[in-house]
GROMACS .gro file of C-alpha atoms in nm:
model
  347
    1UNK     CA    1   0.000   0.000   0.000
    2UNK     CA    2   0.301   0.220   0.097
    3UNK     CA    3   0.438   0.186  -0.293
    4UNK     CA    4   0.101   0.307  -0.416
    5UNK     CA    5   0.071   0.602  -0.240
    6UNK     CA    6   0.431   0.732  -0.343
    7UNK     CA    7   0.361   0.622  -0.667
    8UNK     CA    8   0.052   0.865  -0.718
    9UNK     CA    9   0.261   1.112  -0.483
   10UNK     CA   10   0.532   1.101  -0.804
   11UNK     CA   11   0.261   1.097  -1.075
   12UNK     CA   12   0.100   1.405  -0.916
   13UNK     CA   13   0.407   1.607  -0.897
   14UNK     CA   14   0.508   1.518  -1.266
   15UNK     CA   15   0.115   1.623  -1.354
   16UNK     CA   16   0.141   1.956  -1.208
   17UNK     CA   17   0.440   2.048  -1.344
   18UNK     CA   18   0.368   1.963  -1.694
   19UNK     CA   19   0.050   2.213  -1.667
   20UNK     CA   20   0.191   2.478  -1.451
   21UNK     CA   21  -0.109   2.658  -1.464
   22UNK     CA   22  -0.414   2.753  -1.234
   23UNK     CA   23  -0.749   2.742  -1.297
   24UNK     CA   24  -1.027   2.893  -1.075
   25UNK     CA   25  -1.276   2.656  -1.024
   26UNK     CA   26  -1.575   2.774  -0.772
   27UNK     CA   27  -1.665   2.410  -0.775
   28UNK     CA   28  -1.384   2.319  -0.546
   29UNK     CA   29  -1.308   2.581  -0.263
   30UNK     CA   30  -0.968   2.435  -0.253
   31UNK     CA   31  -0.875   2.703  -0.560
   32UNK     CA   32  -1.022   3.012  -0.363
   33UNK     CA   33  -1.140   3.188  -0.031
   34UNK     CA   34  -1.435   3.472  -0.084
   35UNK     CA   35  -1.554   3.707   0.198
   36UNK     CA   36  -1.873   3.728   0.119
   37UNK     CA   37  -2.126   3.747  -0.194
   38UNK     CA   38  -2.298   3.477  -0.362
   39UNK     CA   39  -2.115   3.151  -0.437
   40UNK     CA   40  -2.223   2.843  -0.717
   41UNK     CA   41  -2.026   2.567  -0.834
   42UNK     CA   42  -2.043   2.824  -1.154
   43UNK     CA   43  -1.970   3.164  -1.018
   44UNK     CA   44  -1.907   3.456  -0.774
   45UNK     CA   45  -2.133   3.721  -0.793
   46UNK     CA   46  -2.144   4.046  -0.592
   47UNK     CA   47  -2.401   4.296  -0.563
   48UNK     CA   48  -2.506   4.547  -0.300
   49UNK     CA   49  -2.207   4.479  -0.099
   50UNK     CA   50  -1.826   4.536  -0.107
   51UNK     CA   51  -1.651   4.144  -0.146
   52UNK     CA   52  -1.310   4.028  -0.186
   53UNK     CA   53  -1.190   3.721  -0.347
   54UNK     CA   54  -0.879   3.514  -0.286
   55UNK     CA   55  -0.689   3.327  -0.474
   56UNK     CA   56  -0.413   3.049  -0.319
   57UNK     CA   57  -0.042   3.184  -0.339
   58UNK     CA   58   0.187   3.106  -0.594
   59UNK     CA   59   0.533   2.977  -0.611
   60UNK     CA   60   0.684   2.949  -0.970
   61UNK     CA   61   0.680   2.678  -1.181
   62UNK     CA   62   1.008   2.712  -1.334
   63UNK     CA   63   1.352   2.776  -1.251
   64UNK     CA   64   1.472   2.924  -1.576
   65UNK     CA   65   1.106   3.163  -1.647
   66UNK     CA   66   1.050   3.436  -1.423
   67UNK     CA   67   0.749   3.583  -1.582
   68UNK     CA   68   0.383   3.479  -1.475
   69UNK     CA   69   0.103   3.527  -1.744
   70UNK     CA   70  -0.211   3.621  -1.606
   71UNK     CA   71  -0.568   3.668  -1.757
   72UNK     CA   72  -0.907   3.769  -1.597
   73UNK     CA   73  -1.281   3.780  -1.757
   74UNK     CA   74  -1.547   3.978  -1.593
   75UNK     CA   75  -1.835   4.009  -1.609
   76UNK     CA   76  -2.116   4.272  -1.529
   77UNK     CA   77  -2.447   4.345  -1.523
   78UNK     CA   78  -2.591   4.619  -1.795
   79UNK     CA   79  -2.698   4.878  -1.487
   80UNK     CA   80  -2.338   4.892  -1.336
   81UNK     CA   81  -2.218   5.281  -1.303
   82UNK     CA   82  -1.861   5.390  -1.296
   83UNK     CA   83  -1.978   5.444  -0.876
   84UNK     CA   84  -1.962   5.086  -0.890
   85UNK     CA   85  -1.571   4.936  -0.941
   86UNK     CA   86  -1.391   4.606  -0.960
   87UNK     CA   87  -1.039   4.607  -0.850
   88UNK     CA   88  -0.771   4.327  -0.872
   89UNK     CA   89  -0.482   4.330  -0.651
   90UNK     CA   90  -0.156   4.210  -0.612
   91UNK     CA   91   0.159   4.136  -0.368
   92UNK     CA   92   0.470   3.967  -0.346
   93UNK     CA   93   0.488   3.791  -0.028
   94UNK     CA   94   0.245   3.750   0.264
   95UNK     CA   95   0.406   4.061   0.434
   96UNK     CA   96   0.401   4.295   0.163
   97UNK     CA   97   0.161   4.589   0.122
   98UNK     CA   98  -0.137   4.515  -0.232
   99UNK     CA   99  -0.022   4.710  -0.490
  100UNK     CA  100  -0.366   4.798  -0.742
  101UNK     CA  101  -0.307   4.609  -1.090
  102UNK     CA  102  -0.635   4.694  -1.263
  103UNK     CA  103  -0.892   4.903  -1.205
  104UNK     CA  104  -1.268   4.819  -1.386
  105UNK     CA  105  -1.563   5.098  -1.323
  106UNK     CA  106  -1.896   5.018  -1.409
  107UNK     CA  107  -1.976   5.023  -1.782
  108UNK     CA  108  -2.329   5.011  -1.945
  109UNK     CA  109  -2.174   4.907  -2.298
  110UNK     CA  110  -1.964   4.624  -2.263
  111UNK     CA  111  -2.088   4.338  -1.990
  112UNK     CA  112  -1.799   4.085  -2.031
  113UNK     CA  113  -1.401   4.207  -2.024
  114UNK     CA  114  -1.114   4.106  -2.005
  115UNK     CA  115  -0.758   4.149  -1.955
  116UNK     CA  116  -0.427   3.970  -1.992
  117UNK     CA  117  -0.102   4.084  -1.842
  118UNK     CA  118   0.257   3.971  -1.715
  119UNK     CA  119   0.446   4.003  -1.374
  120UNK     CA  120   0.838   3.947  -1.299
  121UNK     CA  121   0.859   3.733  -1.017
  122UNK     CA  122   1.180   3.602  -0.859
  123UNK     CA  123   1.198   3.207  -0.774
  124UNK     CA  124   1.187   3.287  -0.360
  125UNK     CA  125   0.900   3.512  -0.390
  126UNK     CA  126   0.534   3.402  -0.329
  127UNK     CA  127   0.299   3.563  -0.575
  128UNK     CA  128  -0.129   3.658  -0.411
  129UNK     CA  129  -0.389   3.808  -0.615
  130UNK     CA  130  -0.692   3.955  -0.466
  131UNK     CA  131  -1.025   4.087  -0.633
  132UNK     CA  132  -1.207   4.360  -0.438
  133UNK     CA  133  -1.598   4.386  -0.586
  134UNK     CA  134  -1.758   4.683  -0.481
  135UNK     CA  135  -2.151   4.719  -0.644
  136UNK     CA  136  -2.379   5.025  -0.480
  137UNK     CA  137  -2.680   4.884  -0.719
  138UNK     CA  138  -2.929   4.631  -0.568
  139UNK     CA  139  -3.040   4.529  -0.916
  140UNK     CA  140  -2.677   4.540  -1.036
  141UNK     CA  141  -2.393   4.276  -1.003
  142UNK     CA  142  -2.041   4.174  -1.091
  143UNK     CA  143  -1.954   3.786  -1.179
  144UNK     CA  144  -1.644   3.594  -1.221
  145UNK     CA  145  -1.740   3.235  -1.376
  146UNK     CA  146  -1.545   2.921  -1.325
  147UNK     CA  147  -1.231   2.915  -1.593
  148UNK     CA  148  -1.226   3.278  -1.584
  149UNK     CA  149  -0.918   3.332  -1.364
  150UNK     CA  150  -0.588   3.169  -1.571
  151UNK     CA  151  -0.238   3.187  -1.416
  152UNK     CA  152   0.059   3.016  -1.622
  153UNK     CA  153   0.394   2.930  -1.502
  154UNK     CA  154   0.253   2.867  -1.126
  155UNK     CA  155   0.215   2.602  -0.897
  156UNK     CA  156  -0.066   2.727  -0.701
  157UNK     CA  157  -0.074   2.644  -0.284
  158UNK     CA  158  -0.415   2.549  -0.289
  159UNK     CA  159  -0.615   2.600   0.028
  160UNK     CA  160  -0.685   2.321   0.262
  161UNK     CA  161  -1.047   2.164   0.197
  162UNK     CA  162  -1.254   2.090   0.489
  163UNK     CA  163  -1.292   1.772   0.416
  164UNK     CA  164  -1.101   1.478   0.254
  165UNK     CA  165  -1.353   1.220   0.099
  166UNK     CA  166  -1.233   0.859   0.068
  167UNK     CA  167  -1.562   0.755  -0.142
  168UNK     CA  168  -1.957   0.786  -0.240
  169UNK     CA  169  -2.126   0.521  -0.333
  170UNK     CA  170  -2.481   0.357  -0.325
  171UNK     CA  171  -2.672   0.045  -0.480
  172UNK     CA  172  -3.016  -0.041  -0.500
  173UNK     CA  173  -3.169  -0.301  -0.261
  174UNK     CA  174  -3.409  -0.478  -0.431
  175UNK     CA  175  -3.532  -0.662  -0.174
  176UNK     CA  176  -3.700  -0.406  -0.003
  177UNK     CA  177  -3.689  -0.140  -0.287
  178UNK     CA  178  -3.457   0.138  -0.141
  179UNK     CA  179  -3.103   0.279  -0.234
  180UNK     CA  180  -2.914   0.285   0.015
  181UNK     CA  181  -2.600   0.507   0.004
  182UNK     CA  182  -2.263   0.593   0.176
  183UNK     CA  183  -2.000   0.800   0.195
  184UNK     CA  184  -1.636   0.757   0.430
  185UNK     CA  185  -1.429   1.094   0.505
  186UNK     CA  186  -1.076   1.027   0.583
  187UNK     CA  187  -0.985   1.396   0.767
  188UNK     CA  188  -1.268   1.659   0.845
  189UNK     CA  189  -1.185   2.039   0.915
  190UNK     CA  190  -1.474   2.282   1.006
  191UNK     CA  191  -1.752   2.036   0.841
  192UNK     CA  192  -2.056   2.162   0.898
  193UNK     CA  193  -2.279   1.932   0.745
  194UNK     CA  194  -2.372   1.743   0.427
  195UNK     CA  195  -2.709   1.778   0.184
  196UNK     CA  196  -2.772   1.502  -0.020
  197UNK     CA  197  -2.941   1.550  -0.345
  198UNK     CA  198  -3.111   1.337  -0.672
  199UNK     CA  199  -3.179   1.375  -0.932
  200UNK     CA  200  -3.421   1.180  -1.274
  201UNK     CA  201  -3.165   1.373  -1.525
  202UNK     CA  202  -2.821   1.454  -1.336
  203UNK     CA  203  -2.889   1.837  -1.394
  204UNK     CA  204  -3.233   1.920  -1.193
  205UNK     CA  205  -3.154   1.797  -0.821
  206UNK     CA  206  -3.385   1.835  -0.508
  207UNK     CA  207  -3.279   1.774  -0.161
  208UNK     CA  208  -3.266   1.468  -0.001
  209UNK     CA  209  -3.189   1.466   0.365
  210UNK     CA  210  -2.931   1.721   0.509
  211UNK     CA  211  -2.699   1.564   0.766
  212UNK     CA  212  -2.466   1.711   1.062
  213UNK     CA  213  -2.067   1.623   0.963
  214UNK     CA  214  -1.810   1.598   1.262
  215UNK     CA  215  -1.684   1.957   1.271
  216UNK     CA  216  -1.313   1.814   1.345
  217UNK     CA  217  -1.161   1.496   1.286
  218UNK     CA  218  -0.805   1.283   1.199
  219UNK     CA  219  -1.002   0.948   1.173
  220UNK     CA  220  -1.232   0.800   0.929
  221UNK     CA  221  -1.581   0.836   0.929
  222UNK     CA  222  -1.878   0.613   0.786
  223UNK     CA  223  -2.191   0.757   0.664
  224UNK     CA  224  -2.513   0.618   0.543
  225UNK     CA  225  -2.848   0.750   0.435
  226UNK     CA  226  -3.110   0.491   0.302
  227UNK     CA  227  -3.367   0.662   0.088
  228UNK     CA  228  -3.649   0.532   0.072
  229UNK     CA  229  -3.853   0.703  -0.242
  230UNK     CA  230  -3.626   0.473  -0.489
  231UNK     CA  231  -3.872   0.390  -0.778
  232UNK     CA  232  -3.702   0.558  -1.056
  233UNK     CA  233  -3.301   0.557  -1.158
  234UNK     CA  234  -3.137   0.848  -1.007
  235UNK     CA  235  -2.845   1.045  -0.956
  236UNK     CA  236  -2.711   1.129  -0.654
  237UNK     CA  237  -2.529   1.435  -0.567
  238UNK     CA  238  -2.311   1.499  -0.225
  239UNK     CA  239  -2.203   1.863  -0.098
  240UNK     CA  240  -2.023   1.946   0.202
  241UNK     CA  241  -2.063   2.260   0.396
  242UNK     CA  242  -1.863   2.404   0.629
  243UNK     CA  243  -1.974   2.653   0.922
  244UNK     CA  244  -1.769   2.966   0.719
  245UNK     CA  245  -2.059   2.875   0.502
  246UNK     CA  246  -1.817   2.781   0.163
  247UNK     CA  247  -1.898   2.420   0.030
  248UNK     CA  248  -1.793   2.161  -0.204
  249UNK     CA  249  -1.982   1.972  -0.431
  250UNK     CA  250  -1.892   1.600  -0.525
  251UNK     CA  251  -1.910   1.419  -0.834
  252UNK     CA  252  -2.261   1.248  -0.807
  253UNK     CA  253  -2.330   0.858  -0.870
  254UNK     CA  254  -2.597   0.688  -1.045
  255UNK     CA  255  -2.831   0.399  -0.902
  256UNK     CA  256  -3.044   0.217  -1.147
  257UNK     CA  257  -3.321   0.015  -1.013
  258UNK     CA  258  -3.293  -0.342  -1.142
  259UNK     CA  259  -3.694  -0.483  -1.304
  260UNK     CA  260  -3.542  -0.766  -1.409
  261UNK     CA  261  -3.409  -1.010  -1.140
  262UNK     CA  262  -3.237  -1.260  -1.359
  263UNK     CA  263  -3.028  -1.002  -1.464
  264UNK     CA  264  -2.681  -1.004  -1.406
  265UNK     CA  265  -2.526  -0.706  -1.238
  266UNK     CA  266  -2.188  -0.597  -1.365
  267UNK     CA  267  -2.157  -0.204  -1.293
  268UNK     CA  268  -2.114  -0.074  -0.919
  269UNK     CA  269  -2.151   0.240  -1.058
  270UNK     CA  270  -2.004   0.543  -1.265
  271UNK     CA  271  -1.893   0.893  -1.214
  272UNK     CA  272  -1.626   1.138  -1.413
  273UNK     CA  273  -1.336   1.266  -1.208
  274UNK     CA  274  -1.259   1.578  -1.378
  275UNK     CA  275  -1.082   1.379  -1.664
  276UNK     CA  276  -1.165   1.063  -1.720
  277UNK     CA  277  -1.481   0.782  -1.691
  278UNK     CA  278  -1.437   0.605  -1.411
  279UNK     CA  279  -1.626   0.252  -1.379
  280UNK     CA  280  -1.625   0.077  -1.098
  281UNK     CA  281  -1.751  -0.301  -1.155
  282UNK     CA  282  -1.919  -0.499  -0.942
  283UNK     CA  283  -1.751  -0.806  -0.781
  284UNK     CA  284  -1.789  -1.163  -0.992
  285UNK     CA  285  -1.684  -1.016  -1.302
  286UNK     CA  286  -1.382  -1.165  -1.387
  287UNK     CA  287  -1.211  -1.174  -1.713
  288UNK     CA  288  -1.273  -0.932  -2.040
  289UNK     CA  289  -1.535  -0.690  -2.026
  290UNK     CA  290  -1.628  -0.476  -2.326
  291UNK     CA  291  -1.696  -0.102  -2.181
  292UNK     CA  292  -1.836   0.131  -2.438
  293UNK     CA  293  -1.893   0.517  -2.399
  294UNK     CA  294  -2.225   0.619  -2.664
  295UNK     CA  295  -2.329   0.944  -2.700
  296UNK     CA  296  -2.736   1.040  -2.636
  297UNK     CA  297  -2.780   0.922  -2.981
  298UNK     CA  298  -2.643   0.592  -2.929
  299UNK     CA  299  -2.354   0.655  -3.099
  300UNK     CA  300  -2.023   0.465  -2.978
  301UNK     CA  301  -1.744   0.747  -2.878
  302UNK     CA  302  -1.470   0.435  -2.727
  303UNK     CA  303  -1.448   0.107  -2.696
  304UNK     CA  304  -1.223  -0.036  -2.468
  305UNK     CA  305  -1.172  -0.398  -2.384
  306UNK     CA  306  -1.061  -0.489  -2.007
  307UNK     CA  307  -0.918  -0.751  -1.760
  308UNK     CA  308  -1.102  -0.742  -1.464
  309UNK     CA  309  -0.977  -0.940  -1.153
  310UNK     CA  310  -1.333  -1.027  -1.040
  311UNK     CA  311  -1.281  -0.902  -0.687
  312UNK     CA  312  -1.457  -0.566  -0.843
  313UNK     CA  313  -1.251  -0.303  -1.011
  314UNK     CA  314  -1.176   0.064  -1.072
  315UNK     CA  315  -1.161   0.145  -1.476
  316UNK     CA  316  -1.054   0.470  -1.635
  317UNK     CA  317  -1.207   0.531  -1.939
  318UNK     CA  318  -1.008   0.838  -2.140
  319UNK     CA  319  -1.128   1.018  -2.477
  320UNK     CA  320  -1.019   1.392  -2.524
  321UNK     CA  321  -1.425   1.439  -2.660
  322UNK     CA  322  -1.551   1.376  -2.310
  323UNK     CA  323  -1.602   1.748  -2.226
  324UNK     CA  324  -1.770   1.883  -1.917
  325UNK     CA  325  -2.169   1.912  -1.910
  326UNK     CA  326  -2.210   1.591  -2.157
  327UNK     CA  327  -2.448   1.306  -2.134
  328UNK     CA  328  -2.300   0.977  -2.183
  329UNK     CA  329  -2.453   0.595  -2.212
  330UNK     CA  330  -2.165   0.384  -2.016
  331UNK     CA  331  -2.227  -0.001  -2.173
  332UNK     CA  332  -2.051  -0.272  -2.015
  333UNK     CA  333  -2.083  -0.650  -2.102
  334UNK     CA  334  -1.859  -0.954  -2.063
  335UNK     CA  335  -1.792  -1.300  -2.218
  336UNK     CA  336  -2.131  -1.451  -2.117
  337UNK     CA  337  -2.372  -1.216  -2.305
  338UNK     CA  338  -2.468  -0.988  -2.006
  339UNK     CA  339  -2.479  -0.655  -2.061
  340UNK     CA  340  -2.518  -0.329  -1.829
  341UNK     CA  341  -2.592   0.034  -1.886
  342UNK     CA  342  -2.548   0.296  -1.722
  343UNK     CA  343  -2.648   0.692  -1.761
  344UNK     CA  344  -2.364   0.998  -1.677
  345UNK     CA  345  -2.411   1.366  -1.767
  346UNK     CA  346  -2.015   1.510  -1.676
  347UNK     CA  347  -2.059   1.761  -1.415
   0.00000   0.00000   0.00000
């Protein structure tokens, strides 16, 4: 177990600085820290209030390149006024006074800007950007989306998340015709609590059942929630909140309820990690499965033939087409003529 850790340590490092880049990502509160305003796995927003924005420190990337690339979007409402003003900052170390880069004021023609520029920075220094919103206007509003916020030649020093999830899983128990599901957290830091969510179509989720998470904790944690309304296939969506209020949503799963009892089961179930398919199979299917990625229109995008050990295995399915916000058919089937599907719209 010790050699696999390192290992991903080593592939992780080698990963990171290949891209030397950052990406903001309001999805994952690791890439950011916000004072206030309102927060989506999509966006910032700001309006009525003054609101600053964080972004983790940088170190460079390389030894030999000193400058750092930088470009911001923005984006406004139409009924901004130059009274209202968006202001990105920046420092060199955690001691050092912010020194104003760029300067926005609020502009009726143009709702979406941006701006690329370059900084100098040495290889001890550690780089912070910070993004003041100020917006007098109740009806008025300024946004920064996810991917709007790049940053080359930097190995970001993300913030710590409040929570480090092991797994999320569920099944369906036919027997008495509920889905049970469960998550494990490794480490917890601040955790307020945890809303779980379904969903008929992966995009339009209600809530589930909101339950309390440990606040502090070096130990792992089990947690289970059986719901009970389980007559159609759903997805399930997990988000942690912690008592600062920021939160982090996690990649949801999909349970299928099985009609046909003589069928045999072969996917545990499927979920996209930012990059890849992943498929986990169930256990007692050993030796070559087929597992096909179709589009909505049935059309095949890969086909990949695997070993599996038949103790139940972990699968990563990649094709640069898989983008974000896509709605895949996962088909798996093995030697004896069963065959499994399962649905997946990429978060």
């Amino acid at each position: 177990m010790k050699r696999n850790i390192l290992s991903l340590i080593f592939i992780f490092s080698i990963t990171y600085a290949a891209n030397a880049q950052y990406v903001i990502n309001f999805a994952n509160p690791a890439t950011y820290q916000v004072t206030c305003g309102s927060t989506t796995p999509s966006q910032w927003s700001v309006s009525k209030s003054t609101c600053d924005l964080y972004l983790p420190p940088f170190v460079l990337a390389s030894v030999s390149n000193f400058t750092v690339n930088y470009t911001f979007k923005i984006n406004q409402s139409g009924n901004l006024t130059t009274s209202d003003a968006l202001t990105v900052f920046f420092k060199k170390g955690a001691a050092s006074a912010w020194i104003t880069d760029t300067v926005l004021l609020g502009n009726v023609d143009n709702n979406v800007r941006t701006f690329s520029k370059s900084i100098n920075i040495s290889s001890s220094d550690t780089l912070f950007f910070k993004v003041e919103a100020h917006s007098v206007n109740a009806n008025g509003f300024w946004a920064i989306k996810s991917g709007d916020i790049n940053i080359g030649n930097v190995v970001p020093i993300y913030f710590p998340l409040p929570i480090e999830l092991a797994e999320f899983k569920g099944y369906h128990n036919t027997d008495k015709n509920v889905n049970h599901l469960t998550w494990t957290t490794i480490t917890e830091v601040n955790n307020s609590y945890f809303t779980l969510e379904k969903s008929t179509d992966g995009i339009n989720y209600e809530t589930v059942v909101v339950l309390p998470g440990a606040g502090n904790s070096n130990m792992p944690i089990n947690y289970e929630f059986i719901d009970k309304a389980a007559d159609y296939d759903y997805y399930y969506r997990l988000t942690q909140t912690d008592f600062d209020g920021k939160f982090e949503v996690f990649y949801p799963v999909f349970i299928k309820k099985t009609t046909d009892n003589s069928l045999v089961s072969l996917i545990d179930h499927v979920w996209f990690n930012g990059s890849s398919v992943v498929v986990k199979t169930l256990p007692g299917s050993e030796g070559n499965l087929n597992i096909d990625l179709l589009a909505s229109d049935g059309r095949i995008i890969s086909n990949n033939i695997v070993s599996d050990d038949g103790y139940g295995s972990e699968f990563l399915i990649d094709d640069a087409s898989v983008k974000s916000g896509q709605f895949l058919i996962i088909r798996v089937s093995d030697k004896n003529g069963n065959q499994n599907t399962a649905k997946l719209v990429t978060p």
